[in-house]
Amino acid sequence: MYLSQLRSKYSGYTADNFNTYFGKELTIYFLAGSGLTPAFGFDKAAGKSTKEIVGQYLEAYFQGFGVQRVKLPRDFNADEVADLSKIELVNPEACEVNGRIFVRAGGVKAVK
């Protein structure tokens, strides 16, 4: 067994992990002020980030959990979602790495 397996109860992004960490009735607000930021690829062999943009991050406030960065597809466009509006993540997934929770989604929808 590897040490990394001992540190992390969950591995890999899954919808079950998202529900375990945040539950199904989570209220999320979009923080557009920070804008979308690029998510760069990672070269495991070199141990560093690449210049290739593989996705985007947005910051959102998860009620009861604070601000969380959410990784989205490279072609995601946030123009239709207003700052501080209530949102729903499309196909949210989460993973745990060294005690930190990371979230990704296929997109974001405004909730009325």
PDB file of N, CA and C in Angstrom:
ATOM      1  N   MET A   1       0.848  -1.174   0.000  1.00  0.00           N
ATOM      2  CA  MET A   1       0.000   0.000   0.000  1.00  0.00           C
ATOM      3  C   MET A   1       0.894   1.238   0.000  1.00  0.00           C
ATOM      4  N   TYR A   2       0.506   2.235  -0.798  1.00  0.00           N
ATOM      5  CA  TYR A   2       1.263   3.474  -0.894  1.00  0.00           C
ATOM      6  C   TYR A   2       0.847   4.449   0.201  1.00  0.00           C
ATOM      7  N   LEU A   3       1.768   5.304   0.610  1.00  0.00           N
ATOM      8  CA  LEU A   3       1.488   6.303   1.634  1.00  0.00           C
ATOM      9  C   LEU A   3       0.338   7.208   1.216  1.00  0.00           C
ATOM     10  N   SER A   4       0.261   7.558  -0.065  1.00  0.00           N
ATOM     11  CA  SER A   4      -0.818   8.438  -0.532  1.00  0.00           C
ATOM     12  C   SER A   4      -2.181   7.793  -0.323  1.00  0.00           C
ATOM     13  N   GLN A   5      -2.258   6.482  -0.369  1.00  0.00           N
ATOM     14  CA  GLN A   5      -3.519   5.801  -0.129  1.00  0.00           C
ATOM     15  C   GLN A   5      -3.901   5.869   1.345  1.00  0.00           C
ATOM     16  N   LEU A   6      -2.924   5.950   2.223  1.00  0.00           N
ATOM     17  CA  LEU A   6      -3.204   6.035   3.645  1.00  0.00           C
ATOM     18  C   LEU A   6      -3.698   7.418   4.042  1.00  0.00           C
ATOM     19  N   ARG A   7      -3.214   8.453   3.383  1.00  0.00           N
ATOM     20  CA  ARG A   7      -3.581   9.830   3.722  1.00  0.00           C
ATOM     21  C   ARG A   7      -4.974  10.202   3.247  1.00  0.00           C
ATOM     22  N   SER A   8      -5.401   9.649   2.149  1.00  0.00           N
ATOM     23  CA  SER A   8      -6.649  10.085   1.527  1.00  0.00           C
ATOM     24  C   SER A   8      -7.681   8.970   1.554  1.00  0.00           C
ATOM     25  N   LYS A   9      -8.838   9.265   2.144  1.00  0.00           N
ATOM     26  CA  LYS A   9      -9.916   8.290   2.201  1.00  0.00           C
ATOM     27  C   LYS A   9     -10.521   8.079   0.818  1.00  0.00           C
ATOM     28  N   TYR A  10     -10.585   9.146   0.031  1.00  0.00           N
ATOM     29  CA  TYR A  10     -11.177   9.100  -1.306  1.00  0.00           C
ATOM     30  C   TYR A  10     -10.107   9.420  -2.338  1.00  0.00           C
ATOM     31  N   SER A  11     -10.246   8.842  -3.509  1.00  0.00           N
ATOM     32  CA  SER A  11      -9.294   9.188  -4.562  1.00  0.00           C
ATOM     33  C   SER A  11     -10.044   9.373  -5.862  1.00  0.00           C
ATOM     34  N   GLY A  12      -9.637  10.350  -6.626  1.00  0.00           N
ATOM     35  CA  GLY A  12     -10.273  10.639  -7.902  1.00  0.00           C
ATOM     36  C   GLY A  12     -11.553  11.437  -7.756  1.00  0.00           C
ATOM     37  N   TYR A  13     -11.896  12.151  -8.825  1.00  0.00           N
ATOM     38  CA  TYR A  13     -13.124  12.943  -8.858  1.00  0.00           C
ATOM     39  C   TYR A  13     -14.321  12.019  -9.036  1.00  0.00           C
ATOM     40  N   THR A  14     -15.320  12.130  -8.145  1.00  0.00           N
ATOM     41  CA  THR A  14     -16.575  11.400  -8.310  1.00  0.00           C
ATOM     42  C   THR A  14     -17.727  12.237  -7.779  1.00  0.00           C
ATOM     43  N   ALA A  15     -18.925  11.958  -8.295  1.00  0.00           N
ATOM     44  CA  ALA A  15     -20.137  12.622  -7.808  1.00  0.00           C
ATOM     45  C   ALA A  15     -20.423  12.191  -6.373  1.00  0.00           C
ATOM     46  N   ASP A  16     -20.135  10.939  -6.045  1.00  0.00           N
ATOM     47  CA  ASP A  16     -20.343  10.457  -4.673  1.00  0.00           C
ATOM     48  C   ASP A  16     -19.491  11.234  -3.679  1.00  0.00           C
ATOM     49  N   ASN A  17     -18.254  11.523  -4.041  1.00  0.00           N
ATOM     50  CA  ASN A  17     -17.398  12.321  -3.163  1.00  0.00           C
ATOM     51  C   ASN A  17     -17.994  13.703  -2.940  1.00  0.00           C
ATOM     52  N   PHE A  18     -18.516  14.326  -4.005  1.00  0.00           N
ATOM     53  CA  PHE A  18     -19.121  15.652  -3.866  1.00  0.00           C
ATOM     54  C   PHE A  18     -20.281  15.594  -2.876  1.00  0.00           C
ATOM     55  N   ASN A  19     -21.141  14.601  -3.015  1.00  0.00           N
ATOM     56  CA  ASN A  19     -22.283  14.466  -2.110  1.00  0.00           C
ATOM     57  C   ASN A  19     -21.850  14.155  -0.683  1.00  0.00           C
ATOM     58  N   THR A  20     -20.778  13.391  -0.520  1.00  0.00           N
ATOM     59  CA  THR A  20     -20.260  13.090   0.818  1.00  0.00           C
ATOM     60  C   THR A  20     -19.751  14.348   1.504  1.00  0.00           C
ATOM     61  N   TYR A  21     -19.009  15.175   0.784  1.00  0.00           N
ATOM     62  CA  TYR A  21     -18.423  16.378   1.367  1.00  0.00           C
ATOM     63  C   TYR A  21     -19.434  17.507   1.549  1.00  0.00           C
ATOM     64  N   PHE A  22     -20.305  17.714   0.555  1.00  0.00           N
ATOM     65  CA  PHE A  22     -21.165  18.899   0.547  1.00  0.00           C
ATOM     66  C   PHE A  22     -22.655  18.607   0.680  1.00  0.00           C
ATOM     67  N   GLY A  23     -23.087  17.401   0.433  1.00  0.00           N
ATOM     68  CA  GLY A  23     -24.504  17.064   0.497  1.00  0.00           C
ATOM     69  C   GLY A  23     -25.229  17.477  -0.775  1.00  0.00           C
ATOM     70  N   LYS A  24     -26.502  17.100  -0.855  1.00  0.00           N
ATOM     71  CA  LYS A  24     -27.267  17.373  -2.071  1.00  0.00           C
ATOM     72  C   LYS A  24     -28.004  18.704  -2.025  1.00  0.00           C
ATOM     73  N   GLU A  25     -28.268  19.231  -0.855  1.00  0.00           N
ATOM     74  CA  GLU A  25     -29.037  20.470  -0.712  1.00  0.00           C
ATOM     75  C   GLU A  25     -28.110  21.649  -0.408  1.00  0.00           C
ATOM     76  N   LEU A  26     -27.118  21.845  -1.209  1.00  0.00           N
ATOM     77  CA  LEU A  26     -26.117  22.878  -1.000  1.00  0.00           C
ATOM     78  C   LEU A  26     -26.490  24.144  -1.762  1.00  0.00           C
ATOM     79  N   THR A  27     -26.390  25.294  -1.106  1.00  0.00           N
ATOM     80  CA  THR A  27     -26.623  26.577  -1.768  1.00  0.00           C
ATOM     81  C   THR A  27     -25.262  27.169  -2.140  1.00  0.00           C
ATOM     82  N   ILE A  28     -25.120  27.538  -3.418  1.00  0.00           N
ATOM     83  CA  ILE A  28     -23.853  28.048  -3.934  1.00  0.00           C
ATOM     84  C   ILE A  28     -24.111  29.392  -4.607  1.00  0.00           C
ATOM     85  N   TYR A  29     -23.198  30.348  -4.392  1.00  0.00           N
ATOM     86  CA  TYR A  29     -23.293  31.671  -5.011  1.00  0.00           C
ATOM     87  C   TYR A  29     -22.053  31.912  -5.855  1.00  0.00           C
ATOM     88  N   PHE A  30     -22.254  32.472  -7.035  1.00  0.00           N
ATOM     89  CA  PHE A  30     -21.173  32.760  -7.970  1.00  0.00           C
ATOM     90  C   PHE A  30     -20.495  34.069  -7.588  1.00  0.00           C
ATOM     91  N   LEU A  31     -19.174  34.065  -7.498  1.00  0.00           N
ATOM     92  CA  LEU A  31     -18.401  35.263  -7.188  1.00  0.00           C
ATOM     93  C   LEU A  31     -17.688  35.709  -8.460  1.00  0.00           C
ATOM     94  N   ALA A  32     -18.380  36.489  -9.276  1.00  0.00           N
ATOM     95  CA  ALA A  32     -17.856  36.875 -10.593  1.00  0.00           C
ATOM     96  C   ALA A  32     -16.765  37.928 -10.510  1.00  0.00           C
ATOM     97  N   GLY A  33     -16.671  38.639  -9.405  1.00  0.00           N
ATOM     98  CA  GLY A  33     -15.699  39.716  -9.281  1.00  0.00           C
ATOM     99  C   GLY A  33     -14.278  39.278  -9.557  1.00  0.00           C
ATOM    100  N   SER A  34     -13.944  38.050  -9.190  1.00  0.00           N
ATOM    101  CA  SER A  34     -12.590  37.552  -9.418  1.00  0.00           C
ATOM    102  C   SER A  34     -12.404  37.070 -10.855  1.00  0.00           C
ATOM    103  N   GLY A  35     -13.501  36.870 -11.585  1.00  0.00           N
ATOM    104  CA  GLY A  35     -13.427  36.425 -12.976  1.00  0.00           C
ATOM    105  C   GLY A  35     -12.981  34.981 -13.090  1.00  0.00           C
ATOM    106  N   LEU A  36     -13.001  34.484 -14.300  1.00  0.00           N
ATOM    107  CA  LEU A  36     -12.520  33.128 -14.557  1.00  0.00           C
ATOM    108  C   LEU A  36     -11.003  33.168 -14.696  1.00  0.00           C
ATOM    109  N   THR A  37     -10.348  32.186 -14.137  1.00  0.00           N
ATOM    110  CA  THR A  37      -8.892  32.106 -14.246  1.00  0.00           C
ATOM    111  C   THR A  37      -8.520  30.801 -14.940  1.00  0.00           C
ATOM    112  N   PRO A  38      -7.447  30.790 -15.716  1.00  0.00           N
ATOM    113  CA  PRO A  38      -7.082  29.579 -16.448  1.00  0.00           C
ATOM    114  C   PRO A  38      -6.562  28.476 -15.528  1.00  0.00           C
ATOM    115  N   ALA A  39      -6.866  27.243 -15.902  1.00  0.00           N
ATOM    116  CA  ALA A  39      -6.323  26.058 -15.229  1.00  0.00           C
ATOM    117  C   ALA A  39      -5.293  25.461 -16.185  1.00  0.00           C
ATOM    118  N   PHE A  40      -4.062  25.427 -15.762  1.00  0.00           N
ATOM    119  CA  PHE A  40      -2.978  24.941 -16.606  1.00  0.00           C
ATOM    120  C   PHE A  40      -2.755  23.451 -16.391  1.00  0.00           C
ATOM    121  N   GLY A  41      -2.260  22.792 -17.443  1.00  0.00           N
ATOM    122  CA  GLY A  41      -1.936  21.373 -17.368  1.00  0.00           C
ATOM    123  C   GLY A  41      -0.744  21.139 -16.447  1.00  0.00           C
ATOM    124  N   PHE A  42      -0.468  19.870 -16.160  1.00  0.00           N
ATOM    125  CA  PHE A  42       0.637  19.511 -15.281  1.00  0.00           C
ATOM    126  C   PHE A  42       1.436  18.387 -15.930  1.00  0.00           C
ATOM    127  N   ASP A  43       2.731  18.569 -15.994  1.00  0.00           N
ATOM    128  CA  ASP A  43       3.642  17.559 -16.525  1.00  0.00           C
ATOM    129  C   ASP A  43       4.188  16.755 -15.349  1.00  0.00           C
ATOM    130  N   LYS A  44       3.684  15.527 -15.184  1.00  0.00           N
ATOM    131  CA  LYS A  44       4.093  14.698 -14.036  1.00  0.00           C
ATOM    132  C   LYS A  44       5.577  14.370 -14.076  1.00  0.00           C
ATOM    133  N   ALA A  45       6.102  14.108 -15.265  1.00  0.00           N
ATOM    134  CA  ALA A  45       7.518  13.754 -15.393  1.00  0.00           C
ATOM    135  C   ALA A  45       8.420  14.900 -14.942  1.00  0.00           C
ATOM    136  N   ALA A  46       8.056  16.124 -15.336  1.00  0.00           N
ATOM    137  CA  ALA A  46       8.862  17.296 -14.962  1.00  0.00           C
ATOM    138  C   ALA A  46       8.491  17.819 -13.581  1.00  0.00           C
ATOM    139  N   GLY A  47       7.298  17.448 -13.100  1.00  0.00           N
ATOM    140  CA  GLY A  47       6.859  17.901 -11.778  1.00  0.00           C
ATOM    141  C   GLY A  47       6.476  19.368 -11.719  1.00  0.00           C
ATOM    142  N   LYS A  48       5.991  19.906 -12.852  1.00  0.00           N
ATOM    143  CA  LYS A  48       5.614  21.317 -12.859  1.00  0.00           C
ATOM    144  C   LYS A  48       4.477  21.575 -13.836  1.00  0.00           C
ATOM    145  N   SER A  49       3.872  22.748 -13.705  1.00  0.00           N
ATOM    146  CA  SER A  49       2.776  23.153 -14.596  1.00  0.00           C
ATOM    147  C   SER A  49       3.289  23.417 -15.997  1.00  0.00           C
ATOM    148  N   THR A  50       2.383  23.229 -16.959  1.00  0.00           N
ATOM    149  CA  THR A  50       2.699  23.551 -18.348  1.00  0.00           C
ATOM    150  C   THR A  50       2.001  24.859 -18.709  1.00  0.00           C
ATOM    151  N   LYS A  51       2.215  25.331 -19.915  1.00  0.00           N
ATOM    152  CA  LYS A  51       1.551  26.553 -20.383  1.00  0.00           C
ATOM    153  C   LYS A  51       0.233  26.231 -21.088  1.00  0.00           C
ATOM    154  N   GLU A  52      -0.100  24.943 -21.211  1.00  0.00           N
ATOM    155  CA  GLU A  52      -1.335  24.524 -21.862  1.00  0.00           C
ATOM    156  C   GLU A  52      -2.531  24.755 -20.940  1.00  0.00           C
ATOM    157  N   ILE A  53      -3.534  25.472 -21.436  1.00  0.00           N
ATOM    158  CA  ILE A  53      -4.747  25.715 -20.652  1.00  0.00           C
ATOM    159  C   ILE A  53      -5.685  24.526 -20.852  1.00  0.00           C
ATOM    160  N   VAL A  54      -6.005  23.835 -19.746  1.00  0.00           N
ATOM    161  CA  VAL A  54      -6.837  22.634 -19.807  1.00  0.00           C
ATOM    162  C   VAL A  54      -8.241  22.870 -19.269  1.00  0.00           C
ATOM    163  N   GLY A  55      -8.475  24.019 -18.682  1.00  0.00           N
ATOM    164  CA  GLY A  55      -9.783  24.338 -18.127  1.00  0.00           C
ATOM    165  C   GLY A  55      -9.775  25.747 -17.569  1.00  0.00           C
ATOM    166  N   GLN A  56     -10.798  26.047 -16.765  1.00  0.00           N
ATOM    167  CA  GLN A  56     -10.906  27.355 -16.126  1.00  0.00           C
ATOM    168  C   GLN A  56     -11.379  27.151 -14.696  1.00  0.00           C
ATOM    169  N   TYR A  57     -11.075  28.109 -13.851  1.00  0.00           N
ATOM    170  CA  TYR A  57     -11.569  28.099 -12.478  1.00  0.00           C
ATOM    171  C   TYR A  57     -12.490  29.289 -12.265  1.00  0.00           C
ATOM    172  N   LEU A  58     -13.522  29.072 -11.458  1.00  0.00           N
ATOM    173  CA  LEU A  58     -14.313  30.174 -10.951  1.00  0.00           C
ATOM    174  C   LEU A  58     -14.366  30.023  -9.447  1.00  0.00           C
ATOM    175  N   GLU A  59     -14.579  31.130  -8.784  1.00  0.00           N
ATOM    176  CA  GLU A  59     -14.717  31.078  -7.336  1.00  0.00           C
ATOM    177  C   GLU A  59     -16.188  31.164  -6.989  1.00  0.00           C
ATOM    178  N   ALA A  60     -16.597  30.317  -6.053  1.00  0.00           N
ATOM    179  CA  ALA A  60     -17.985  30.283  -5.624  1.00  0.00           C
ATOM    180  C   ALA A  60     -18.019  30.158  -4.106  1.00  0.00           C
ATOM    181  N   TYR A  61     -19.082  30.711  -3.526  1.00  0.00           N
ATOM    182  CA  TYR A  61     -19.280  30.603  -2.087  1.00  0.00           C
ATOM    183  C   TYR A  61     -20.232  29.439  -1.825  1.00  0.00           C
ATOM    184  N   PHE A  62     -19.744  28.430  -1.128  1.00  0.00           N
ATOM    185  CA  PHE A  62     -20.541  27.280  -0.735  1.00  0.00           C
ATOM    186  C   PHE A  62     -21.042  27.557   0.673  1.00  0.00           C
ATOM    187  N   GLN A  63     -22.361  27.790   0.818  1.00  0.00           N
ATOM    188  CA  GLN A  63     -22.916  28.161   2.110  1.00  0.00           C
ATOM    189  C   GLN A  63     -22.578  27.085   3.150  1.00  0.00           C
ATOM    190  N   GLY A  64     -21.951  27.537   4.231  1.00  0.00           N
ATOM    191  CA  GLY A  64     -21.530  26.634   5.296  1.00  0.00           C
ATOM    192  C   GLY A  64     -20.124  26.090   5.128  1.00  0.00           C
ATOM    193  N   PHE A  65     -19.512  26.310   3.950  1.00  0.00           N
ATOM    194  CA  PHE A  65     -18.178  25.778   3.680  1.00  0.00           C
ATOM    195  C   PHE A  65     -17.187  26.843   3.238  1.00  0.00           C
ATOM    196  N   GLY A  66     -17.650  28.035   2.901  1.00  0.00           N
ATOM    197  CA  GLY A  66     -16.761  29.106   2.478  1.00  0.00           C
ATOM    198  C   GLY A  66     -16.538  29.113   0.971  1.00  0.00           C
ATOM    199  N   VAL A  67     -15.512  29.836   0.555  1.00  0.00           N
ATOM    200  CA  VAL A  67     -15.199  30.007  -0.868  1.00  0.00           C
ATOM    201  C   VAL A  67     -14.408  28.799  -1.362  1.00  0.00           C
ATOM    202  N   GLN A  68     -14.779  28.336  -2.534  1.00  0.00           N
ATOM    203  CA  GLN A  68     -14.140  27.171  -3.141  1.00  0.00           C
ATOM    204  C   GLN A  68     -13.902  27.459  -4.613  1.00  0.00           C
ATOM    205  N   ARG A  69     -12.735  27.088  -5.118  1.00  0.00           N
ATOM    206  CA  ARG A  69     -12.492  27.171  -6.561  1.00  0.00           C
ATOM    207  C   ARG A  69     -13.121  25.950  -7.221  1.00  0.00           C
ATOM    208  N   VAL A  70     -13.792  26.182  -8.337  1.00  0.00           N
ATOM    209  CA  VAL A  70     -14.431  25.107  -9.094  1.00  0.00           C
ATOM    210  C   VAL A  70     -13.802  25.059 -10.474  1.00  0.00           C
ATOM    211  N   LYS A  71     -13.297  23.891 -10.839  1.00  0.00           N
ATOM    212  CA  LYS A  71     -12.682  23.728 -12.160  1.00  0.00           C
ATOM    213  C   LYS A  71     -13.778  23.415 -13.176  1.00  0.00           C
ATOM    214  N   LEU A  72     -13.736  24.136 -14.290  1.00  0.00           N
ATOM    215  CA  LEU A  72     -14.724  23.991 -15.356  1.00  0.00           C
ATOM    216  C   LEU A  72     -14.023  23.718 -16.683  1.00  0.00           C
ATOM    217  N   PRO A  73     -14.773  23.267 -17.697  1.00  0.00           N
ATOM    218  CA  PRO A  73     -14.157  23.033 -19.009  1.00  0.00           C
ATOM    219  C   PRO A  73     -13.545  24.299 -19.594  1.00  0.00           C
ATOM    220  N   ARG A  74     -12.604  24.110 -20.478  1.00  0.00           N
ATOM    221  CA  ARG A  74     -11.874  25.216 -21.103  1.00  0.00           C
ATOM    222  C   ARG A  74     -12.804  26.171 -21.853  1.00  0.00           C
ATOM    223  N   ASP A  75     -13.870  25.646 -22.455  1.00  0.00           N
ATOM    224  CA  ASP A  75     -14.766  26.473 -23.270  1.00  0.00           C
ATOM    225  C   ASP A  75     -15.950  27.047 -22.489  1.00  0.00           C
ATOM    226  N   PHE A  76     -15.971  26.929 -21.175  1.00  0.00           N
ATOM    227  CA  PHE A  76     -17.078  27.455 -20.373  1.00  0.00           C
ATOM    228  C   PHE A  76     -17.122  28.983 -20.466  1.00  0.00           C
ATOM    229  N   ASN A  77     -18.348  29.529 -20.581  1.00  0.00           N
ATOM    230  CA  ASN A  77     -18.542  30.967 -20.664  1.00  0.00           C
ATOM    231  C   ASN A  77     -19.484  31.390 -19.532  1.00  0.00           C
ATOM    232  N   ALA A  78     -19.044  32.291 -18.676  1.00  0.00           N
ATOM    233  CA  ALA A  78     -19.826  32.719 -17.509  1.00  0.00           C
ATOM    234  C   ALA A  78     -20.636  33.986 -17.759  1.00  0.00           C
ATOM    235  N   ASP A  79     -20.745  34.432 -19.003  1.00  0.00           N
ATOM    236  CA  ASP A  79     -21.435  35.681 -19.300  1.00  0.00           C
ATOM    237  C   ASP A  79     -22.904  35.686 -18.884  1.00  0.00           C
ATOM    238  N   GLU A  80     -23.559  34.529 -18.889  1.00  0.00           N
ATOM    239  CA  GLU A  80     -24.983  34.461 -18.573  1.00  0.00           C
ATOM    240  C   GLU A  80     -25.263  34.374 -17.077  1.00  0.00           C
ATOM    241  N   VAL A  81     -24.233  34.296 -16.261  1.00  0.00           N
ATOM    242  CA  VAL A  81     -24.413  34.157 -14.817  1.00  0.00           C
ATOM    243  C   VAL A  81     -23.950  35.452 -14.145  1.00  0.00           C
ATOM    244  N   ALA A  82     -24.857  36.096 -13.415  1.00  0.00           N
ATOM    245  CA  ALA A  82     -24.553  37.378 -12.772  1.00  0.00           C
ATOM    246  C   ALA A  82     -23.789  37.180 -11.471  1.00  0.00           C
ATOM    247  N   ASP A  83     -22.990  38.182 -11.115  1.00  0.00           N
ATOM    248  CA  ASP A  83     -22.239  38.183  -9.860  1.00  0.00           C
ATOM    249  C   ASP A  83     -23.198  38.019  -8.679  1.00  0.00           C
ATOM    250  N   LEU A  84     -22.801  37.209  -7.731  1.00  0.00           N
ATOM    251  CA  LEU A  84     -23.535  36.922  -6.500  1.00  0.00           C
ATOM    252  C   LEU A  84     -24.882  36.247  -6.721  1.00  0.00           C
ATOM    253  N   SER A  85     -25.092  35.668  -7.904  1.00  0.00           N
ATOM    254  CA  SER A  85     -26.335  34.942  -8.134  1.00  0.00           C
ATOM    255  C   SER A  85     -26.209  33.512  -7.619  1.00  0.00           C
ATOM    256  N   LYS A  86     -27.359  32.948  -7.254  1.00  0.00           N
ATOM    257  CA  LYS A  86     -27.401  31.569  -6.793  1.00  0.00           C
ATOM    258  C   LYS A  86     -27.202  30.677  -8.012  1.00  0.00           C
ATOM    259  N   ILE A  87     -26.332  29.680  -7.890  1.00  0.00           N
ATOM    260  CA  ILE A  87     -26.028  28.805  -9.021  1.00  0.00           C
ATOM    261  C   ILE A  87     -26.170  27.339  -8.639  1.00  0.00           C
ATOM    262  N   GLU A  88     -26.216  26.534  -9.666  1.00  0.00           N
ATOM    263  CA  GLU A  88     -26.200  25.082  -9.520  1.00  0.00           C
ATOM    264  C   GLU A  88     -25.064  24.570 -10.390  1.00  0.00           C
ATOM    265  N   LEU A  89     -24.255  23.673  -9.846  1.00  0.00           N
ATOM    266  CA  LEU A  89     -23.175  23.077 -10.622  1.00  0.00           C
ATOM    267  C   LEU A  89     -23.740  21.939 -11.460  1.00  0.00           C
ATOM    268  N   VAL A  90     -23.319  21.855 -12.715  1.00  0.00           N
ATOM    269  CA  VAL A  90     -23.738  20.786 -13.613  1.00  0.00           C
ATOM    270  C   VAL A  90     -22.760  19.629 -13.458  1.00  0.00           C
ATOM    271  N   ASN A  91     -23.260  18.477 -13.087  1.00  0.00           N
ATOM    272  CA  ASN A  91     -22.448  17.272 -12.883  1.00  0.00           C
ATOM    273  C   ASN A  91     -21.247  17.532 -11.965  1.00  0.00           C
ATOM    274  N   PRO A  92     -21.490  18.008 -10.728  1.00  0.00           N
ATOM    275  CA  PRO A  92     -20.367  18.292  -9.830  1.00  0.00           C
ATOM    276  C   PRO A  92     -19.673  17.027  -9.351  1.00  0.00           C
ATOM    277  N   GLU A  93     -18.376  17.129  -9.203  1.00  0.00           N
ATOM    278  CA  GLU A  93     -17.557  16.039  -8.680  1.00  0.00           C
ATOM    279  C   GLU A  93     -16.538  16.636  -7.719  1.00  0.00           C
ATOM    280  N   ALA A  94     -16.057  15.823  -6.798  1.00  0.00           N
ATOM    281  CA  ALA A  94     -15.039  16.284  -5.855  1.00  0.00           C
ATOM    282  C   ALA A  94     -14.028  15.170  -5.621  1.00  0.00           C
ATOM    283  N   CYS A  95     -12.846  15.579  -5.190  1.00  0.00           N
ATOM    284  CA  CYS A  95     -11.826  14.615  -4.774  1.00  0.00           C
ATOM    285  C   CYS A  95     -11.042  15.221  -3.620  1.00  0.00           C
ATOM    286  N   GLU A  96     -10.371  14.373  -2.888  1.00  0.00           N
ATOM    287  CA  GLU A  96      -9.555  14.804  -1.761  1.00  0.00           C
ATOM    288  C   GLU A  96      -8.106  14.437  -2.048  1.00  0.00           C
ATOM    289  N   VAL A  97      -7.227  15.409  -1.898  1.00  0.00           N
ATOM    290  CA  VAL A  97      -5.798  15.186  -2.079  1.00  0.00           C
ATOM    291  C   VAL A  97      -5.085  15.794  -0.888  1.00  0.00           C
ATOM    292  N   ASN A  98      -4.415  14.974  -0.133  1.00  0.00           N
ATOM    293  CA  ASN A  98      -3.675  15.432   1.050  1.00  0.00           C
ATOM    294  C   ASN A  98      -4.520  16.296   1.977  1.00  0.00           C
ATOM    295  N   GLY A  99      -5.761  15.885   2.189  1.00  0.00           N
ATOM    296  CA  GLY A  99      -6.639  16.591   3.112  1.00  0.00           C
ATOM    297  C   GLY A  99      -7.329  17.812   2.537  1.00  0.00           C
ATOM    298  N   ARG A 100      -7.097  18.138   1.270  1.00  0.00           N
ATOM    299  CA  ARG A 100      -7.759  19.280   0.620  1.00  0.00           C
ATOM    300  C   ARG A 100      -8.815  18.761  -0.340  1.00  0.00           C
ATOM    301  N   ILE A 101      -9.950  19.455  -0.397  1.00  0.00           N
ATOM    302  CA  ILE A 101     -11.042  19.075  -1.275  1.00  0.00           C
ATOM    303  C   ILE A 101     -10.977  19.923  -2.547  1.00  0.00           C
ATOM    304  N   PHE A 102     -11.067  19.259  -3.694  1.00  0.00           N
ATOM    305  CA  PHE A 102     -11.078  19.927  -4.990  1.00  0.00           C
ATOM    306  C   PHE A 102     -12.394  19.607  -5.679  1.00  0.00           C
ATOM    307  N   VAL A 103     -12.982  20.624  -6.344  1.00  0.00           N
ATOM    308  CA  VAL A 103     -14.280  20.474  -7.003  1.00  0.00           C
ATOM    309  C   VAL A 103     -14.146  20.797  -8.482  1.00  0.00           C
ATOM    310  N   ARG A 104     -14.848  20.016  -9.298  1.00  0.00           N
ATOM    311  CA  ARG A 104     -14.950  20.326 -10.717  1.00  0.00           C
ATOM    312  C   ARG A 104     -16.392  20.082 -11.151  1.00  0.00           C
ATOM    313  N   ALA A 105     -16.771  20.700 -12.257  1.00  0.00           N
ATOM    314  CA  ALA A 105     -18.129  20.565 -12.781  1.00  0.00           C
ATOM    315  C   ALA A 105     -18.111  20.722 -14.291  1.00  0.00           C
ATOM    316  N   GLY A 106     -19.154  20.232 -14.928  1.00  0.00           N
ATOM    317  CA  GLY A 106     -19.281  20.348 -16.366  1.00  0.00           C
ATOM    318  C   GLY A 106     -19.789  21.702 -16.816  1.00  0.00           C
ATOM    319  N   GLY A 107     -20.293  22.489 -15.862  1.00  0.00           N
ATOM    320  CA  GLY A 107     -20.818  23.815 -16.158  1.00  0.00           C
ATOM    321  C   GLY A 107     -21.528  24.392 -14.938  1.00  0.00           C
ATOM    322  N   VAL A 108     -22.164  25.528 -15.144  1.00  0.00           N
ATOM    323  CA  VAL A 108     -22.876  26.230 -14.082  1.00  0.00           C
ATOM    324  C   VAL A 108     -24.182  26.772 -14.651  1.00  0.00           C
ATOM    325  N   LYS A 109     -25.268  26.656 -13.871  1.00  0.00           N
ATOM    326  CA  LYS A 109     -26.566  27.205 -14.263  1.00  0.00           C
ATOM    327  C   LYS A 109     -27.035  28.159 -13.180  1.00  0.00           C
ATOM    328  N   ALA A 110     -27.627  29.275 -13.592  1.00  0.00           N
ATOM    329  CA  ALA A 110     -28.237  30.196 -12.639  1.00  0.00           C
ATOM    330  C   ALA A 110     -29.521  29.575 -12.123  1.00  0.00           C
ATOM    331  N   VAL A 111     -29.780  29.721 -10.817  1.00  0.00           N
ATOM    332  CA  VAL A 111     -30.991  29.207 -10.173  1.00  0.00           C
ATOM    333  C   VAL A 111     -31.877  30.381  -9.850  1.00  0.00           C
ATOM    334  N   LYS A 112     -33.148  30.274 -10.163  1.00  0.00           N
ATOM    335  CA  LYS A 112     -34.077  31.384  -9.902  1.00  0.00           C
ATOM    336  C   LYS A 112     -34.840  31.170  -8.633  1.00  0.00           C
TER     337      LYS A 112
END
